[in-house]
Amino acid sequence: MNLSSLLRRPLWAGLFALLPLGAALTGPATAQPLAVGAGQVHLAPRGKDRPPPRAPWRTEAMSKQAVPTSQWYSTLVFNPKPDPIYAQPLAFRTTAAGLEMSLPRKRVVPTERQDVEIHYPHEAALILRPEAFEPEPAKLARVSDWAIDIGLARGADQLLATVAHGSPYAYFRLSRGDVRIDLTEAGERASASTDPRTLLLRVKGQTFAVFGPTGVRWEQASATRWIGRLPAGAGYFSATALPDDRPETLALLARHAYAFVQDTQVEGRYDPATSMVQTTFTATVQVMEGPDHGPLLGLYPHHWHDNASVAGRLGPAYDTVRGPLHLLAAASFQTTRPYHGFVPHWPRLSEGPRLEELNDHLERDLRRRRELIPARENADNWRVSAYWQGKGLTRVTQLAAIAEQQGNLAARDQLLAIARERMEWWFGGRAARSYLHWDQALGAVVAYPDEFFHVEQLNDFHFWFGYWIRAAAEIALRDPAWAAPERWGGMVDLLVANIASTDRSRTKFPRLRNFDPYEGHSWAVGIGGAGEYGALGNNQESSSEALNAWAGLILWGEATGNPAVRDLGVYLLTTEIDAIEHYWFDLHRKVFAPEYKNVETSMVFGGKYAHNTWWTDEPRQIHGINLLPIASFSTYLARDPAFIRRNLAAMDEESAAYRKRGRLPPNPPPADIWQDIFAKYLALADPAAALASWNPNGSIEAGDTRTHTLHWMLSLQALGTPDLTVRADTPLYAVFRRPDGQRSYLAYNAGKAPLKVTFSDGRVLEVAPGTLGQLR
């Protein structure tokens, strides 16, 4: 069995059996590239290229798995002095003194932008550690879908801490001896509990509880130190912070304190017949003593909002950076969300007063077709990384689709040939500086040359490779032979596994590298923190580029006949859209603090949200980074037309204030930077206003063309704006509604047999193989 065929297996079960994980990366044997279909990956960096960082802070068991990069806890494995990890509602940090624990509280932080950021920083209140031995630096000992084990050990002695998203507890198992609890400032023991197993402490104006085993003796050693004398054979305890001072809240937390979380699993299931995604969250527990009351799970707003299955069952809430986190006494819960679909491209425009203008833009873009992707390699290294190349591939393939729909098949073929040539050049691995390296010790494929710390910090995998996967899918829809595993499809399958493996054994790649199944969105920083901002946890800026990757999985799965990949993409896309609407846009008004005056947030961290970018505080780019690339999957942005108008109005106000402050850099961007993105965004609410606002000679974003911008706006003017109230029983569909109420129905058939599509309002559309069908 060759590597390419293994890659194409559903859900990548038993991936990459040809090579052992952690195979040595030195010596002449490993320096040879590994063939993947017609392409190849390098098993060691070339020349003077620096390798990705090592991840030594893992137990022996964890070292047999791929490194979990770009997760909320990834700082643990890369750093001997890790940054805090934000589990929500609690935060933790491993130090030489032990495991710090806190319940973060809101801080309103003014900025030079004349707005505020909302921070919930880790400020340690308790430090828990073994009394009988001095642990070595902490190591990641185990991971499941939303919980981790942290080992603080020395030899055979170990304090094992389990922390989980949404859990109000940290669970501890101690191999021998007693537990020491240090307070970061003098506290007092509260007298609310009559259970001798419970140590209730007031520290920094907050109440913490430690629940020991039957027979524990709590001894105060000083104003800032307590010792828990644990009885023989009962080396366990849990710790929590209380969200309020009500006795019934303490009783609830005490009741569930001995159901220790052992494992967590998230299973998303896409039902094509109803176009719904049902996600089941299940925690497996071990009851350490007493009756089995089950666990307490903390539900984020995207879990409990509009969820009838948990209505009337929710308990007290923690105030967190993600909004109210409600407790649910259950081992499992479900969410059900609609998948609204999209089609690869929109149909032919055959009439209208601006049709000639569209054809003129198409001809001009075709004349410069070889400039649409940045030069492969150049002397000043300008935009040659895989990120910019991927954006260029998007420009070319989107333009090819328009040429195809407008009947210019010769132009389509020329553009697809350019896209194939560039992808094959990269995938071939024979260029001087541009190649893919598979670091098997990490379980990561990275692209050289490095940019944005992609290699140095293992950043932005889903952003970079998402562009490539979606462009490859556009080729595969028209040239299935090119996408065969033994040709170039094997390399694309490798990139899919690199960002979205579902293999729970995690032997070759981490499970869902960037995606956080409990928070419902992705993280971007591979090593977990980001320089001075590491104290506030991992982060993601461009939520829209994450969605671009998941749309790419859907298209790739459909184009190659792999429903497992397609369904995974549907789950990821639907779930992340739901999270974006809560945590980036706050459409439901349940997350943003009243002090936060911005319409949206452009950067979501483990411990803060902010209206900014990594590279500039210029308002247009701050707003645009969570919109681009605007493509056919972007119809989700049309859910709230009033929000679109508010967002754009806020951007104009901020831009005026920015210019007034005189903060322009030495080489300022165009005053209309990304005007194509904002015109397309406005068109989702008001196509006529968008067309009036757009300057055909204005700036153009690096992943777009004037042709695609105008085609997008004219299409929405003809079809109407997206109608998200109607679903269909196929993954590639879209519905639009004109102001007069007339709907247009689209569906794409990637298969080889005729497809009958039934929409939820009863309309039926027959679609021929390999075509886009339309019904009015």
XYZ file of C-alpha atoms in Angstrom, residues 291-745:
455
model
C -22.575 8.410 45.209
C -22.257 8.946 41.477
C -23.744 12.393 40.931
C -21.959 12.800 37.613
C -19.904 15.790 36.499
C -20.648 19.481 36.232
C -20.020 20.893 32.778
C -19.733 24.576 32.012
C -21.590 25.541 28.840
C -20.414 28.473 26.736
C -22.980 30.820 25.127
C -22.739 28.993 21.791
C -23.705 25.797 23.648
C -26.716 27.107 25.577
C -28.040 29.870 23.338
C -31.133 28.779 21.409
C -30.705 25.207 22.673
C -34.001 23.726 23.801
C -32.284 20.548 25.022
C -30.703 22.393 27.971
C -33.427 24.947 28.633
C -34.507 24.868 32.265
C -31.533 22.716 33.255
C -28.822 25.351 33.589
C -27.370 26.292 36.946
C -25.202 29.149 38.209
C -23.086 31.104 35.743
C -19.478 32.268 35.794
C -18.591 35.635 34.332
C -15.929 34.880 31.721
C -14.233 36.396 28.712
C -16.647 34.309 26.599
C -19.696 35.637 28.395
C -21.847 33.767 30.944
C -20.670 30.172 31.368
C -23.582 28.197 32.822
C -23.168 24.991 34.819
C -25.030 21.866 33.719
C -25.212 18.746 35.890
C -24.823 16.148 33.155
C -22.224 13.901 31.573
C -23.388 14.786 28.074
C -25.231 17.443 26.108
C -25.983 18.202 22.473
C -26.216 21.187 20.171
C -28.042 21.246 16.838
C -27.277 23.908 14.267
C -28.286 24.371 10.609
C -25.753 24.060 7.826
C -26.646 26.777 5.326
C -24.596 25.451 2.416
C -22.764 27.156 -0.405
C -21.956 26.436 -4.044
C -18.459 26.589 -5.561
C -19.403 29.520 -7.780
C -22.399 31.568 -8.854
C -24.135 31.316 -12.225
C -23.733 33.113 -15.520
C -24.723 36.747 -15.786
C -26.408 37.135 -19.155
C -28.017 40.559 -18.946
C -27.788 43.889 -17.195
C -26.436 47.377 -17.831
C -22.981 46.563 -16.440
C -22.429 43.278 -18.271
C -20.052 44.902 -20.755
C -18.075 46.368 -17.853
C -17.802 42.896 -16.326
C -16.496 41.475 -19.591
C -13.963 44.294 -19.826
C -12.645 43.548 -16.337
C -12.472 39.864 -17.194
C -10.424 40.588 -20.308
C -8.051 42.862 -18.358
C -7.587 40.292 -15.594
C -6.999 37.604 -18.198
C -4.265 39.674 -19.824
C -2.469 39.847 -16.466
C -3.299 36.275 -15.492
C 0.304 35.344 -14.772
C 0.584 38.255 -12.352
C -2.364 37.076 -10.250
C -0.105 34.716 -8.308
C 3.064 36.349 -6.906
C 6.288 35.354 -8.614
C 7.465 31.922 -7.499
C 10.825 33.131 -6.211
C 12.433 36.543 -6.455
C 15.468 38.326 -5.191
C 13.777 40.334 -2.463
C 11.704 37.364 -1.215
C 8.504 39.415 -1.737
C 5.354 37.406 -1.073
C 6.803 34.063 -2.071
C 5.598 32.141 0.975
C 2.851 29.561 0.665
C 0.398 32.002 2.267
C 0.608 34.558 -0.531
C 0.850 31.844 -3.152
C -2.359 30.351 -1.774
C -4.141 33.689 -1.983
C -2.952 33.983 -5.577
C -4.307 30.523 -6.344
C -7.656 31.700 -4.981
C -7.641 34.663 -7.362
C -6.895 32.444 -10.336
C -9.412 29.695 -9.580
C -12.214 32.162 -8.785
C -11.510 33.964 -12.032
C -11.524 30.638 -13.886
C -14.982 29.871 -12.508
C -16.326 33.226 -13.730
C -14.789 32.727 -17.171
C -16.401 29.288 -17.294
C -19.852 30.560 -16.322
C -19.608 33.430 -18.801
C -18.861 30.914 -21.550
C -15.154 31.601 -22.077
C -13.893 28.050 -21.721
C -10.547 28.804 -23.355
C -9.818 31.413 -20.674
C -10.944 29.001 -17.959
C -8.519 26.384 -19.225
C -5.656 28.872 -19.361
C -6.297 29.934 -15.777
C -6.621 26.388 -14.487
C -3.363 25.521 -16.257
C -1.642 28.334 -14.359
C -3.062 27.091 -11.055
C -2.025 23.498 -11.767
C 1.453 24.559 -12.813
C 2.030 26.567 -9.644
C 0.691 23.832 -7.347
C 2.746 21.166 -9.102
C 5.837 23.342 -8.873
C 5.411 23.577 -5.083
C 4.277 20.012 -4.602
C 7.161 18.760 -6.726
C 9.589 19.944 -4.038
C 12.430 20.724 -6.430
C 12.469 24.513 -6.207
C 15.417 26.320 -4.679
C 13.615 27.710 -1.638
C 9.938 26.759 -1.843
C 9.041 23.318 -0.529
C 7.103 21.344 2.064
C 8.852 19.699 5.005
C 7.213 16.939 7.042
C 8.671 17.008 10.556
C 7.720 13.572 11.795
C 8.921 14.155 15.349
C 6.318 16.902 15.612
C 3.725 15.463 13.269
C 3.610 18.645 11.179
C 4.023 19.650 7.543
C 5.415 23.164 7.187
C 6.099 25.304 4.124
C 9.322 27.149 3.361
C 10.202 29.978 3.065
C 8.992 30.996 6.504
C 6.783 34.030 7.082
C 4.524 35.159 9.917
C 6.400 32.639 12.148
C 4.729 29.776 10.299
C 7.778 27.542 10.819
C 9.347 29.249 13.820
C 6.143 29.110 15.889
C 4.091 26.637 13.803
C 1.498 29.324 13.156
C -1.530 29.624 10.892
C -1.624 26.133 9.360
C -5.340 26.349 8.580
C -4.957 29.813 7.046
C -2.045 28.873 4.789
C -3.061 25.425 3.671
C -6.772 26.243 3.582
C -6.180 28.403 0.516
C -4.338 25.553 -1.179
C -6.960 22.937 -0.375
C -9.806 25.091 -1.670
C -7.918 25.958 -4.879
C -7.086 22.279 -5.393
C -10.772 21.428 -4.972
C -11.689 23.907 -7.707
C -9.247 22.147 -10.020
C -10.516 18.706 -8.974
C -14.130 19.621 -9.790
C -13.053 20.100 -13.405
C -10.094 17.723 -13.671
C -10.667 14.652 -11.473
C -7.657 12.843 -12.929
C -5.345 15.577 -11.647
C -6.711 15.004 -8.136
C -6.170 11.248 -8.129
C -4.067 10.067 -5.154
C -1.328 8.720 -7.398
C -1.024 12.111 -9.075
C -1.411 15.382 -7.156
C -4.340 14.526 -4.915
C -2.054 12.698 -2.520
C -0.321 15.952 -1.643
C -3.646 17.684 -1.043
C -4.783 14.803 1.167
C -1.565 15.258 3.138
C -2.421 18.921 3.729
C -5.962 17.975 4.769
C -4.598 15.541 7.342
C -2.065 18.142 8.435
C -4.781 20.617 9.493
C -7.784 18.378 10.201
C -6.903 14.783 11.003
C -9.671 12.988 12.867
C -7.469 10.086 13.968
C -7.903 9.742 17.732
C -4.650 7.811 18.067
C -2.835 10.984 16.988
C 0.089 8.921 15.775
C 1.029 10.999 12.723
C -0.849 14.274 13.096
C -2.671 15.853 16.032
C -6.439 15.554 16.011
C -8.000 18.707 14.523
C -4.779 20.680 14.836
C -6.147 24.207 14.960
C -9.744 23.561 15.920
C -10.935 23.636 19.536
C -14.043 21.407 19.647
C -15.342 22.853 22.925
C -14.770 26.544 22.257
C -16.080 25.931 18.744
C -13.389 27.904 16.903
C -9.766 27.656 15.867
C -6.518 28.900 17.379
C -3.684 30.273 15.242
C -0.465 30.245 17.290
C 1.245 26.880 17.115
C 3.283 27.154 20.306
C 0.320 28.413 22.325
C 1.321 31.958 23.233
C 2.651 34.878 21.254
C 5.525 36.858 22.757
C 4.407 39.538 25.201
C 0.798 38.504 24.602
C 1.382 34.944 25.787
C 0.130 35.895 29.238
C -3.340 36.139 27.700
C -3.261 32.756 26.012
C -3.560 31.589 22.440
C -5.486 33.630 19.895
C -7.084 33.778 16.499
C -7.417 36.876 14.400
C -8.843 36.017 10.940
C -11.846 33.834 11.701
C -12.911 34.135 8.050
C -9.698 32.530 6.814
C -10.385 29.617 9.156
C -13.781 29.193 7.492
C -12.063 29.304 4.114
C -10.158 26.162 5.127
C -13.291 24.315 6.217
C -15.086 25.286 3.009
C -12.090 23.851 1.207
C -12.560 20.524 2.990
C -16.201 20.402 1.899
C -15.300 21.047 -1.725
C -12.366 18.650 -1.680
C -14.464 15.904 -0.144
C -17.195 16.410 -2.737
C -14.747 16.649 -5.644
C -12.895 13.448 -4.670
C -15.865 11.402 -3.524
C -14.821 11.387 0.142
C -17.941 12.010 2.262
C -15.956 11.703 5.490
C -13.840 14.736 4.591
C -16.892 16.580 3.299
C -18.886 15.918 6.477
C -15.946 16.946 8.631
C -15.791 20.225 6.718
C -19.526 20.786 7.236
C -19.156 20.227 10.989
C -16.153 22.556 11.261
C -17.675 25.283 9.101
C -21.050 25.242 10.852
C -19.536 25.161 14.328
C -17.012 27.917 13.723
C -19.641 30.164 12.144
C -21.698 29.763 15.316
C -18.684 30.696 17.460
C -17.845 33.695 15.260
C -21.357 35.053 15.605
C -20.943 34.931 19.386
C -17.287 35.767 20.085
C -16.215 37.932 17.135
C -19.499 39.664 16.206
C -21.659 39.191 19.335
C -24.771 39.063 17.160
C -26.821 37.701 20.050
C -25.602 40.370 22.526
C -24.495 37.876 25.173
C -20.700 38.218 25.199
C -19.292 41.741 24.900
C -18.928 43.713 28.111
C -20.976 46.932 28.356
C -17.714 48.903 28.498
C -16.678 47.497 25.087
C -17.850 50.016 22.505
C -16.622 48.452 19.256
C -19.137 46.728 17.029
C -16.994 43.626 16.646
C -13.725 42.188 17.879
C -10.971 41.258 15.507
C -8.749 39.301 17.907
C -10.002 36.641 20.305
C -7.528 35.411 22.935
C -7.833 32.918 25.735
C -7.896 35.846 28.151
C -9.018 38.899 26.186
C -10.730 40.289 23.121
C -9.559 43.345 21.244
C -10.219 45.523 18.229
C -6.801 45.455 16.571
C -4.527 43.417 14.288
C -1.031 42.050 14.643
C 0.457 44.368 12.033
C -1.517 47.634 12.089
C -4.096 49.640 14.002
C -5.529 51.071 10.767
C -9.320 50.590 11.074
C -10.118 49.296 7.594
C -7.726 46.402 7.986
C -8.950 45.747 11.529
C -12.482 45.321 10.216
C -11.511 43.518 7.023
C -9.356 40.775 8.483
C -12.449 38.930 9.711
C -14.199 39.219 6.341
C -11.611 38.145 3.784
C -11.551 36.168 1.626
C -15.112 36.884 0.562
C -16.107 33.918 -1.560
C -19.197 31.815 -2.127
C -19.047 30.344 1.407
C -19.232 33.869 2.873
C -23.024 34.034 2.715
C -23.003 33.398 6.487
C -22.133 37.091 6.832
C -25.618 37.952 5.582
C -27.388 36.644 8.684
C -27.840 40.152 10.109
C -27.963 42.903 7.433
C -28.314 45.579 10.114
C -25.033 44.413 11.638
C -23.308 44.753 8.249
C -24.402 48.381 8.078
C -23.371 49.054 11.691
C -20.001 47.440 11.142
C -19.227 49.477 8.034
C -20.480 52.709 9.619
C -18.230 52.091 12.628
C -15.292 51.490 10.290
C -15.853 54.848 8.587
C -16.043 56.649 11.937
C -12.890 54.953 13.187
C -11.062 55.747 9.938
C -11.867 59.424 10.305
C -10.642 59.408 13.906
C -7.505 57.506 12.863
C -6.617 60.121 10.262
C -7.366 62.914 12.729
C -4.951 61.412 15.264
C -2.173 61.592 12.675
C -1.097 58.002 13.266
C -0.300 57.220 9.650
C 2.866 55.115 9.178
C 5.745 56.324 6.952
C 4.366 54.354 3.987
C 0.610 54.466 4.610
C -1.736 52.082 2.851
C -4.172 53.438 0.264
C -6.995 55.393 1.837
C -9.430 52.928 0.242
C -7.481 49.789 1.150
C -9.570 46.619 0.682
C -12.481 48.608 -0.750
C -13.372 45.542 -2.826
C -13.819 43.484 0.355
C -16.119 46.071 1.917
C -18.167 46.502 -1.250
C -18.728 42.735 -1.426
C -19.612 42.691 2.276
C -22.144 45.507 1.834
C -23.624 43.706 -1.167
C -24.759 40.905 1.146
C -27.189 43.448 2.631
C -27.679 45.996 -0.156
C -26.271 45.166 -3.627
C -27.287 48.509 -5.145
C -25.504 50.488 -2.430
C -22.458 48.265 -2.810
C -22.261 48.863 -6.558
C -22.564 52.601 -5.983
C -19.783 52.554 -3.378
C -17.282 50.539 -5.399
C -14.511 52.277 -7.321
C -13.519 50.109 -10.322
C -10.082 51.737 -10.266
C -9.644 51.536 -6.506
C -7.519 49.237 -4.391
C -7.850 45.485 -4.614
C -7.067 42.944 -1.899
C -4.306 40.427 -2.631
C -6.690 37.482 -2.815
C -9.242 39.151 -5.085
C -9.782 40.556 -8.582
C -11.942 43.343 -9.927
C -13.754 40.775 -12.022
C -14.741 38.702 -9.026
C -15.770 41.802 -7.066
C -18.076 43.086 -9.790
C -19.435 39.624 -10.575
C -20.240 39.153 -6.877
C -22.186 42.406 -6.602
C -24.025 41.981 -9.901
C -24.926 38.408 -8.957
C -26.462 39.525 -5.675
C -28.331 42.274 -7.483
C -29.786 39.684 -9.878
C -30.361 36.824 -7.421
C -31.147 38.743 -4.264
C -29.363 38.540 -0.932
C -28.742 35.183 0.791
C -31.796 33.543 2.319
C -30.611 31.447 5.239
C -34.101 30.279 6.182
C -34.216 27.605 3.466
C -32.093 24.455 3.564
C -31.531 21.593 1.125
C -30.703 17.882 1.213
C -27.327 18.256 -0.488
C -24.143 19.940 0.799
C -23.538 22.277 -2.146
C -26.533 24.581 -2.321
C -27.493 28.223 -1.808
C -30.736 30.187 -1.729
C -31.235 33.898 -2.449
C -34.247 36.176 -2.125
C -34.986 39.391 -3.979
C -36.792 42.351 -2.355
C -39.938 41.351 -4.290
C -39.875 37.963 -2.532
C -38.702 35.906 -5.526
C -36.239 33.199 -4.523
C -33.398 31.728 -6.563
C -32.201 28.219 -5.740
